[in-house]
Tab-separated table of N, CA, C and O in Angstrom:
chain	number	residue	atom	x	y	z
A	1	GLN	N	38.266	-10.415	-89.064
A	1	GLN	CA	38.585	-10.241	-90.349
A	1	GLN	C	38.558	-8.848	-90.678
A	1	GLN	O	37.594	-8.099	-90.930
A	2	ARG	N	39.863	-8.192	-89.796
A	2	ARG	CA	39.663	-6.710	-90.125
A	2	ARG	C	39.949	-6.211	-91.630
A	2	ARG	O	40.614	-6.795	-92.532
A	3	GLY	N	39.158	-5.368	-91.722
A	3	GLY	CA	39.377	-4.629	-92.918
A	3	GLY	C	38.260	-4.975	-94.166
A	3	GLY	O	38.369	-4.529	-95.335
A	4	VAL	N	37.670	-5.892	-93.891
A	4	VAL	CA	36.700	-6.287	-94.682
A	4	VAL	C	35.400	-5.632	-94.746
A	4	VAL	O	34.969	-5.072	-93.871
A	5	ARG	N	35.309	-5.330	-96.304
A	5	ARG	CA	34.048	-4.169	-96.366
A	5	ARG	C	33.004	-4.959	-97.201
A	5	ARG	O	33.457	-5.661	-98.055
A	6	PHE	N	31.585	-4.871	-96.842
A	6	PHE	CA	30.666	-5.372	-97.372
A	6	PHE	C	29.454	-4.314	-97.317
A	6	PHE	O	29.341	-3.683	-96.496
A	7	SER	N	28.794	-4.704	-98.083
A	7	SER	CA	27.273	-4.033	-98.197
A	7	SER	C	26.429	-4.814	-98.276
A	7	SER	O	26.075	-6.154	-98.678
A	8	VAL	N	25.007	-4.756	-97.540
A	8	VAL	CA	23.853	-5.573	-97.671
A	8	VAL	C	22.600	-4.712	-98.438
A	8	VAL	O	22.187	-3.710	-97.937
A	9	ASP	N	22.250	-5.313	-99.570
A	9	ASP	CA	21.136	-4.544	-100.250
A	9	ASP	C	20.106	-5.501	-100.048
A	9	ASP	O	19.881	-6.530	-100.563
A	10	ILE	N	18.663	-4.947	-99.631
A	10	ILE	CA	17.732	-5.414	-99.428
A	10	ILE	C	16.322	-4.892	-100.137
A	10	ILE	O	16.127	-3.749	-100.517
A	11	THR	N	16.263	-5.864	-100.783
A	11	THR	CA	14.716	-5.292	-102.016
A	11	THR	C	13.310	-5.705	-101.315
A	11	THR	O	12.454	-5.171	-101.798
A	12	GLY	N	13.211	-6.464	-100.605
A	12	GLY	CA	11.990	-6.779	-100.171
A	12	GLY	C	11.794	-7.542	-98.627
A	12	GLY	O	13.126	-7.352	-97.851
A	13	PRO	N	11.143	-7.998	-98.123
A	13	PRO	CA	11.047	-8.468	-96.616
A	13	PRO	C	12.203	-9.489	-96.672
A	13	PRO	O	12.616	-10.305	-97.526
A	14	SER	N	12.963	-9.447	-95.581
A	14	SER	CA	14.022	-10.581	-95.648
A	14	SER	C	14.442	-10.511	-94.006
A	14	SER	O	14.075	-9.890	-93.193
A	15	ARG	N	15.308	-11.697	-93.713
A	15	ARG	CA	15.184	-11.920	-92.208
A	15	ARG	C	16.937	-12.333	-92.419
A	15	ARG	O	17.104	-13.015	-93.440
A	16	GLY	N	17.698	-12.495	-91.440
A	16	GLY	CA	18.654	-12.745	-91.486
A	16	GLY	C	19.605	-12.373	-90.108
A	16	GLY	O	19.297	-11.547	-89.483
A	17	TYR	N	20.786	-12.473	-90.284
A	17	TYR	CA	21.823	-11.936	-89.143
A	17	TYR	C	23.246	-11.672	-89.766
A	17	TYR	O	23.559	-12.511	-90.558
A	18	ILE	N	23.978	-10.934	-89.166
A	18	ILE	CA	25.400	-10.672	-89.080
A	18	ILE	C	26.095	-11.026	-88.395
A	18	ILE	O	25.945	-10.702	-86.779
A	19	LEU	N	27.277	-11.889	-88.248
A	19	LEU	CA	28.081	-12.712	-86.882
A	19	LEU	C	29.254	-11.802	-87.016
A	19	LEU	O	29.894	-11.959	-87.956
A	20	GLU	N	29.618	-11.564	-85.977
A	20	GLU	CA	31.048	-11.228	-85.680
A	20	GLU	C	31.756	-12.452	-85.016
A	20	GLU	O	31.296	-12.640	-83.985
A	21	VAL	N	32.939	-12.426	-85.522
A	21	VAL	CA	33.840	-13.650	-85.147
A	21	VAL	C	34.624	-13.075	-84.357
A	21	VAL	O	35.814	-12.521	-84.780
A	22	ILE	N	35.046	-13.397	-82.890
A	22	ILE	CA	36.437	-12.573	-82.339
A	22	ILE	C	37.106	-13.770	-82.026
A	22	ILE	O	36.673	-14.981	-81.390
A	23	GLY	N	38.277	-13.864	-82.350
A	23	GLY	CA	39.251	-14.823	-82.057
A	23	GLY	C	39.181	-15.677	-83.086
A	23	GLY	O	39.817	-15.474	-83.958
A	24	ARG	N	39.368	-17.123	-82.814
A	24	ARG	CA	39.548	-17.790	-84.043
A	24	ARG	C	38.643	-17.883	-85.045
A	24	ARG	O	37.278	-17.417	-84.946
A	25	HIS	N	39.063	-18.467	-86.566
A	25	HIS	CA	38.096	-18.022	-87.421
A	25	HIS	C	37.194	-19.425	-87.784
A	25	HIS	O	37.556	-20.116	-86.963
A	26	PHE	N	36.390	-19.199	-88.431
A	26	PHE	CA	35.293	-20.603	-88.468
A	26	PHE	C	35.845	-21.507	-89.523
A	26	PHE	O	36.434	-21.331	-90.128
A	27	LYS	N	35.704	-22.728	-88.687
A	27	LYS	CA	36.025	-23.833	-89.769
A	27	LYS	C	35.018	-25.095	-89.354
A	27	LYS	O	34.729	-25.224	-88.505
A	28	LEU	N	34.642	-25.422	-90.795
A	28	LEU	CA	33.576	-26.449	-90.565
A	28	LEU	C	34.120	-27.936	-89.895
A	28	LEU	O	35.741	-28.032	-90.343
A	29	PRO	N	33.630	-28.491	-88.971
A	29	PRO	CA	33.922	-29.653	-88.341
A	29	PRO	C	34.329	-30.815	-89.138
A	29	PRO	O	33.317	-30.730	-90.335
A	30	ASP	N	35.295	-31.440	-89.176
A	30	ASP	CA	35.091	-32.884	-89.796
A	30	ASP	C	33.926	-33.822	-89.607
A	30	ASP	O	33.216	-33.635	-88.358
A	31	LEU	N	33.110	-34.236	-90.482
A	31	LEU	CA	31.616	-34.823	-90.825
A	31	LEU	C	31.912	-36.035	-89.834
A	31	LEU	O	30.871	-36.834	-89.526
A	32	GLY	N	32.992	-36.910	-89.849
A	32	GLY	CA	32.987	-38.265	-89.099
A	32	GLY	C	32.276	-39.365	-89.618
A	32	GLY	O	31.888	-39.540	-91.238
A	33	PRO	N	31.418	-39.759	-88.978
A	33	PRO	CA	30.727	-40.965	-89.563
A	33	PRO	C	29.346	-40.512	-90.091
A	33	PRO	O	28.716	-41.328	-90.508
A	34	ILE	N	29.189	-39.229	-90.291
A	34	ILE	CA	27.826	-38.770	-90.781
A	34	ILE	C	28.078	-38.442	-92.305
A	34	ILE	O	27.109	-38.674	-92.785
A	35	GLY	N	29.316	-38.572	-92.973
A	35	GLY	CA	29.460	-38.545	-93.794
A	35	GLY	C	29.683	-37.268	-94.584
A	35	GLY	O	29.372	-35.978	-93.992
A	36	SER	N	29.456	-37.009	-95.981
A	36	SER	CA	29.416	-36.096	-96.675
A	36	SER	C	28.186	-35.444	-97.053
A	36	SER	O	28.070	-34.180	-97.594
A	37	ASN	N	26.987	-35.989	-96.517
A	37	ASN	CA	25.862	-35.594	-96.958
A	37	ASN	C	24.995	-34.819	-95.894
A	37	ASN	O	23.880	-34.722	-95.722
A	38	GLY	N	25.507	-34.528	-94.732
A	38	GLY	CA	24.914	-34.039	-93.445
A	38	GLY	C	25.538	-32.635	-93.002
A	38	GLY	O	26.748	-32.150	-93.361
A	39	LEU	N	24.713	-32.271	-92.464
A	39	LEU	CA	24.898	-30.673	-91.642
A	39	LEU	C	25.413	-29.633	-92.864
A	39	LEU	O	24.656	-29.599	-93.729
A	40	ALA	N	26.130	-28.928	-92.552
A	40	ALA	CA	26.411	-27.896	-93.367
A	40	ALA	C	27.451	-28.119	-94.580
A	40	ALA	O	28.805	-28.466	-94.272
A	41	ASN	N	27.280	-28.202	-95.748
A	41	ASN	CA	28.357	-28.604	-96.923
A	41	ASN	C	29.075	-27.350	-97.249
A	41	ASN	O	28.353	-26.392	-97.236
A	42	ALA	N	30.337	-27.460	-97.322
A	42	ALA	CA	31.132	-26.465	-97.707
A	42	ALA	C	30.578	-25.792	-99.268
A	42	ALA	O	30.678	-24.562	-99.252
A	43	ARG	N	30.396	-26.330	-99.769
A	43	ARG	CA	29.733	-26.175	-101.267
A	43	ARG	C	28.484	-25.145	-101.068
A	43	ARG	O	28.195	-24.494	-102.199
A	44	ASP	N	27.801	-24.769	-100.256
A	44	ASP	CA	26.686	-24.441	-99.717
A	44	ASP	C	27.102	-22.829	-99.197
A	44	ASP	O	26.224	-22.007	-99.448
A	45	PHE	N	28.051	-22.523	-98.913
A	45	PHE	CA	28.476	-21.358	-98.481
A	45	PHE	C	28.789	-20.566	-99.720
A	45	PHE	O	29.972	-20.913	-100.643
A	46	GLN	N	28.195	-19.292	-99.927
A	46	GLN	CA	28.430	-18.554	-101.192
A	46	GLN	C	29.250	-17.491	-100.629
A	46	GLN	O	29.121	-16.724	-99.913
A	47	VAL	N	30.164	-17.019	-101.516
A	47	VAL	CA	31.142	-15.854	-101.238
A	47	VAL	C	30.991	-14.872	-102.596
A	47	VAL	O	30.444	-15.285	-103.550
A	48	PRO	N	31.113	-13.905	-102.391
A	48	PRO	CA	31.066	-12.889	-103.314
A	48	PRO	C	31.891	-12.960	-104.488
A	48	PRO	O	33.130	-13.455	-104.269
A	49	VAL	N	31.489	-12.340	-105.549
A	49	VAL	CA	32.745	-12.037	-106.852
A	49	VAL	C	33.257	-10.747	-106.775
A	49	VAL	O	32.326	-9.809	-106.707
A	50	ALA	N	34.160	-10.655	-106.728
A	50	ALA	CA	34.974	-9.242	-106.841
A	50	ALA	C	34.488	-8.368	-108.020
A	50	ALA	O	34.368	-8.984	-109.172
A	51	SER	N	34.261	-7.199	-107.847
A	51	SER	CA	33.616	-6.295	-109.062
A	51	SER	C	34.335	-4.812	-108.419
A	51	SER	O	34.676	-4.724	-107.475
A	52	TYR	N	33.941	-4.231	-109.516
A	52	TYR	CA	34.216	-3.047	-109.403
A	52	TYR	C	33.332	-1.787	-109.668
A	52	TYR	O	32.577	-1.992	-110.466
A	53	GLN	N	32.921	-0.740	-108.649
A	53	GLN	CA	32.261	0.403	-108.553
A	53	GLN	C	32.646	1.580	-108.823
A	53	GLN	O	33.620	2.080	-108.031
A	54	ASP	N	32.254	2.199	-110.036
A	54	ASP	CA	32.714	3.703	-109.901
A	54	ASP	C	31.572	4.670	-109.536
A	54	ASP	O	31.092	4.836	-110.757
A	55	LEU	N	31.168	4.884	-108.626
A	55	LEU	CA	30.089	5.814	-108.496
A	55	LEU	C	30.825	6.952	-107.323
A	55	LEU	O	31.556	6.899	-106.542
A	56	ASP	N	30.312	8.280	-108.069
A	56	ASP	CA	30.434	9.778	-107.146
A	56	ASP	C	29.532	9.783	-106.339
A	56	ASP	O	28.779	10.582	-106.735
A	57	GLU	N	29.262	9.152	-105.131
A	57	GLU	CA	28.268	9.375	-104.378
A	57	GLU	C	28.308	9.404	-103.073
A	57	GLU	O	29.752	9.210	-102.647
A	58	ARG	N	27.567	10.076	-102.002
A	58	ARG	CA	28.001	10.149	-100.679
A	58	ARG	C	27.614	8.895	-99.951
A	58	ARG	O	26.583	8.000	-100.367
A	59	PHE	N	28.649	8.326	-99.328
A	59	PHE	CA	28.893	6.964	-98.414
A	59	PHE	C	28.867	6.687	-97.267
A	59	PHE	O	29.620	7.894	-96.817
A	60	THR	N	28.329	6.344	-96.570
A	60	THR	CA	28.541	6.073	-94.919
A	60	THR	C	29.391	4.760	-94.379
A	60	THR	O	28.590	3.747	-94.997
A	61	ILE	N	30.248	4.680	-93.910
A	61	ILE	CA	30.854	3.453	-93.666
A	61	ILE	C	30.896	3.538	-92.133
A	61	ILE	O	31.087	4.219	-91.326
A	62	TYR	N	30.449	2.028	-91.832
A	62	TYR	CA	30.127	1.926	-90.095
A	62	TYR	C	31.523	0.869	-90.130
A	62	TYR	O	31.268	0.008	-90.582
A	63	ASN	N	32.177	1.072	-88.955
A	63	ASN	CA	32.997	0.253	-88.562
A	63	ASN	C	33.041	-0.057	-86.962
A	63	ASN	O	32.512	0.849	-86.141
A	64	LYS	N	33.364	-1.286	-86.480
A	64	LYS	CA	33.535	-1.363	-85.154
A	64	LYS	C	34.792	-1.697	-84.734
A	64	LYS	O	35.591	-2.422	-85.216
A	65	TYR	N	35.382	-0.806	-83.743
A	65	TYR	CA	36.585	-0.907	-83.502
A	65	TYR	C	36.678	-0.361	-81.999
A	65	TYR	O	36.246	0.210	-81.357
A	66	ALA	N	37.420	-1.394	-81.133
A	66	ALA	CA	37.416	-1.506	-79.856
A	66	ALA	C	35.926	-1.498	-79.010
A	66	ALA	O	35.837	-0.668	-78.063
A	67	SER	N	35.085	-2.479	-79.606
A	67	SER	CA	33.536	-2.482	-78.926
A	67	SER	C	32.911	-1.268	-79.559
A	67	SER	O	31.994	-1.124	-78.652
A	68	GLU	N	33.281	-0.232	-80.136
A	68	GLU	CA	32.599	1.066	-80.386
A	68	GLU	C	32.151	0.956	-81.983
A	68	GLU	O	32.780	0.421	-82.514
A	69	LEU	N	31.124	1.390	-82.286
A	69	LEU	CA	30.951	1.737	-83.561
A	69	LEU	C	31.008	3.322	-83.716
A	69	LEU	O	30.647	3.980	-83.418
A	70	TRP	N	31.866	3.200	-85.136
A	70	TRP	CA	32.323	4.599	-85.534
A	70	TRP	C	31.751	4.601	-87.033
A	70	TRP	O	31.497	3.497	-87.753
A	71	LYS	N	31.527	5.703	-87.366
A	71	LYS	CA	30.825	5.963	-89.098
A	71	LYS	C	31.599	7.341	-89.263
A	71	LYS	O	32.349	8.065	-88.562
A	72	CYS	N	32.004	7.076	-90.643
A	72	CYS	CA	32.456	8.149	-91.711
A	72	CYS	C	31.825	8.245	-92.841
A	72	CYS	O	31.450	7.442	-93.452
A	73	GLY	N	32.140	9.441	-93.430
A	73	GLY	CA	31.247	9.751	-94.502
A	73	GLY	C	32.388	9.642	-95.860
A	73	GLY	O	33.530	10.523	-95.485
A	74	ILE	N	32.449	9.096	-97.003
A	74	ILE	CA	33.141	9.366	-98.036
A	74	ILE	C	32.502	9.681	-99.254
A	74	ILE	O	31.003	9.715	-99.466
A	75	ASP	N	33.309	10.597	-100.348
A	75	ASP	CA	32.350	10.888	-101.513
A	75	ASP	C	32.630	10.119	-102.529
A	75	ASP	O	32.521	10.263	-103.620
A	76	HIS	N	33.141	8.748	-102.313
A	76	HIS	CA	32.906	7.778	-103.605
A	76	HIS	C	32.504	6.600	-103.037
A	76	HIS	O	32.362	6.285	-101.776
A	77	SER	N	32.362	5.727	-103.758
A	77	SER	CA	32.177	4.153	-103.511
A	77	SER	C	33.494	3.511	-102.868
A	77	SER	O	34.157	3.634	-103.236
A	78	PRO	N	33.159	2.718	-101.477
A	78	PRO	CA	34.216	2.079	-100.857
A	78	PRO	C	34.375	1.004	-101.435
A	78	PRO	O	35.335	0.157	-101.378
A	79	PHE	N	33.851	0.418	-102.604
A	79	PHE	CA	34.027	-0.752	-103.374
A	79	PHE	C	34.516	-0.482	-104.784
A	79	PHE	O	34.560	-0.846	-105.996
A	80	ASP	N	35.508	0.576	-104.819
A	80	ASP	CA	36.286	1.094	-105.841
A	80	ASP	C	37.561	0.568	-106.011
A	80	ASP	O	38.606	1.330	-106.542
A	81	VAL	N	37.708	-0.604	-105.728
A	81	VAL	CA	39.188	-1.162	-106.156
A	81	VAL	C	38.808	-2.669	-107.110
A	81	VAL	O	37.533	-2.671	-107.519
A	82	VAL	N	39.774	-2.867	-107.658
A	82	VAL	CA	39.810	-3.574	-108.648
A	82	VAL	C	40.467	-5.265	-108.804
A	82	VAL	O	39.584	-6.048	-108.862
A	83	ALA	N	41.238	-5.273	-107.438
A	83	ALA	CA	42.022	-6.538	-107.018
A	83	ALA	C	41.232	-7.162	-105.817
A	83	ALA	O	40.517	-6.427	-104.902
A	84	TRP	N	41.371	-8.373	-105.620
A	84	TRP	CA	41.129	-9.178	-104.152
A	84	TRP	C	42.373	-9.877	-103.932
A	84	TRP	O	42.698	-10.798	-104.706
A	85	HIS	N	42.863	-9.674	-102.746
A	85	HIS	CA	44.075	-10.423	-102.155
A	85	HIS	C	43.582	-11.273	-100.814
A	85	HIS	O	43.155	-10.471	-100.035
A	86	GLY	N	44.233	-12.430	-100.964
A	86	GLY	CA	43.832	-13.004	-99.450
A	86	GLY	C	42.536	-14.035	-99.644
A	86	GLY	O	42.130	-14.418	-100.640
A	87	ASN	N	42.248	-14.767	-98.449
A	87	ASN	CA	41.239	-15.986	-98.647
A	87	ASN	C	40.019	-15.379	-97.469
A	87	ASN	O	39.480	-16.185	-97.234
A	88	TYR	N	40.119	-14.169	-96.781
A	88	TYR	CA	39.017	-13.824	-95.817
A	88	TYR	C	37.939	-13.102	-97.074
A	88	TYR	O	38.301	-12.112	-97.400
A	89	VAL	N	36.576	-13.458	-96.532
A	89	VAL	CA	35.839	-13.175	-97.607
A	89	VAL	C	34.653	-13.332	-96.439
A	89	VAL	O	34.118	-14.035	-96.007
A	90	PRO	N	33.600	-12.667	-96.744
A	90	PRO	CA	32.485	-12.276	-96.227
A	90	PRO	C	31.686	-13.623	-97.086
A	90	PRO	O	31.826	-13.511	-98.386
A	91	TYR	N	30.792	-14.320	-96.450
A	91	TYR	CA	29.878	-15.026	-97.219
A	91	TYR	C	28.538	-15.319	-96.645
A	91	TYR	O	28.123	-14.578	-95.437
A	92	LYS	N	27.871	-15.814	-97.454
A	92	LYS	CA	26.505	-16.240	-96.944
A	92	LYS	C	25.972	-17.549	-96.788
A	92	LYS	O	26.579	-18.456	-97.752
A	93	TYR	N	24.895	-17.861	-95.942
A	93	TYR	CA	24.751	-19.239	-96.038
A	93	TYR	C	22.913	-19.449	-95.884
A	93	TYR	O	22.737	-18.982	-94.960
A	94	ASN	N	22.353	-20.054	-96.879
A	94	ASN	CA	21.020	-20.379	-96.596
A	94	ASN	C	20.549	-21.594	-95.734
A	94	ASN	O	20.933	-22.825	-96.318
A	95	LEU	N	20.118	-21.431	-94.513
A	95	LEU	CA	19.847	-22.247	-93.650
A	95	LEU	C	19.210	-23.350	-93.930
A	95	LEU	O	18.945	-24.469	-93.398
A	96	ASP	N	18.496	-23.415	-95.320
A	96	ASP	CA	17.422	-24.299	-95.823
A	96	ASP	C	18.096	-25.243	-96.461
A	96	ASP	O	17.646	-26.276	-96.826
A	97	ASN	N	19.480	-25.171	-96.472
A	97	ASN	CA	20.748	-26.102	-97.009
A	97	ASN	C	21.174	-26.923	-96.225
A	97	ASN	O	21.891	-27.384	-96.293
A	98	PHE	N	20.536	-26.602	-94.781
A	98	PHE	CA	21.182	-27.425	-93.583
A	98	PHE	C	20.610	-28.473	-93.269
A	98	PHE	O	19.414	-28.773	-93.481
A	99	CYS	N	21.542	-29.672	-93.501
A	99	CYS	CA	20.596	-30.935	-93.403
A	99	CYS	C	20.585	-31.564	-92.137
A	99	CYS	O	21.655	-31.972	-91.645
A	100	THR	N	19.558	-31.387	-91.341
A	100	THR	CA	19.697	-32.193	-90.163
A	100	THR	C	19.703	-33.447	-90.115
A	100	THR	O	19.250	-34.261	-90.786
A	101	MET	N	20.220	-34.033	-89.176
A	101	MET	CA	20.290	-35.600	-88.858
A	101	MET	C	19.054	-36.374	-88.663
A	101	MET	O	18.578	-35.592	-87.623
A	102	ASN	N	18.909	-37.302	-88.352
A	102	ASN	CA	17.919	-38.232	-88.277
A	102	ASN	C	16.638	-37.934	-88.572
A	102	ASN	O	15.360	-37.961	-88.012
A	103	SER	N	16.573	-36.907	-89.695
A	103	SER	CA	15.386	-36.350	-90.621
A	103	SER	C	15.743	-36.541	-91.956
A	103	SER	O	17.054	-37.019	-92.532
A	104	VAL	N	14.585	-36.390	-92.913
A	104	VAL	CA	14.678	-36.239	-94.314
A	104	VAL	C	14.626	-35.385	-94.629
A	104	VAL	O	13.409	-35.125	-95.540
A	105	SER	N	14.992	-34.252	-94.150
A	105	SER	CA	14.413	-32.807	-94.767
A	105	SER	C	14.781	-32.746	-96.341
A	105	SER	O	13.809	-32.413	-97.024
A	106	PHE	N	15.726	-33.071	-97.135
A	106	PHE	CA	15.875	-32.723	-98.352
A	106	PHE	C	17.080	-33.967	-98.908
A	106	PHE	O	17.102	-34.435	-100.342
A	107	ASP	N	17.782	-34.668	-98.100
A	107	ASP	CA	19.123	-35.350	-98.597
A	107	ASP	C	18.960	-36.701	-97.473
A	107	ASP	O	18.908	-36.518	-96.107
A	108	HIS	N	19.205	-37.718	-98.065
A	108	HIS	CA	19.195	-38.926	-96.862
A	108	HIS	C	20.672	-39.425	-96.623
A	108	HIS	O	21.179	-39.438	-97.648
A	109	PRO	N	20.829	-39.138	-95.551
A	109	PRO	CA	22.270	-39.547	-94.833
A	109	PRO	C	22.732	-41.142	-95.125
A	109	PRO	O	21.634	-41.953	-95.310
A	110	ASP	N	23.890	-41.365	-94.797
A	110	ASP	CA	24.289	-42.870	-95.051
A	110	ASP	C	23.450	-43.672	-93.839
A	110	ASP	O	23.516	-43.539	-92.712
A	111	PRO	N	22.814	-44.640	-94.695
A	111	PRO	CA	22.207	-45.490	-93.313
A	111	PRO	C	23.288	-46.238	-92.597
A	111	PRO	O	22.469	-46.574	-91.421
A	112	SER	N	24.356	-46.215	-92.816
A	112	SER	CA	25.148	-47.232	-91.944
A	112	SER	C	25.465	-46.335	-90.622
A	112	SER	O	26.141	-47.035	-89.766
A	113	ILE	N	25.193	-45.255	-90.376
A	113	ILE	CA	25.377	-44.331	-89.356
A	113	ILE	C	24.499	-44.548	-87.980
A	113	ILE	O	24.544	-44.288	-87.169
A	114	TYR	N	23.124	-45.289	-88.311
A	114	TYR	CA	22.221	-45.360	-87.499
A	114	TYR	C	22.487	-46.871	-86.716
A	114	TYR	O	22.456	-47.925	-87.239
């Protein structure tokens, strides 16, 4: 998703990763006989709400282009835009919401699949 800008604000001990998708976009698979209660539900993916930042501070932007990391400095916020256009957005997913099959981690799958 070329041109998507995001920031990561960490206030305490954290774990996670950022995944770069090359080629096709992510698409959740059809759940088939598992039903609507298994694996990763689309409702659990969280996307940001568009907002405006009017900050006159020094920011460093890191970009990846042609397998190289580049950085540039700007004297205003990279999030000083008002609108959002399109449907490519960064998102986050809490792996605690992933419902593994053949277990009762937090949700009971349809018993007819066994």
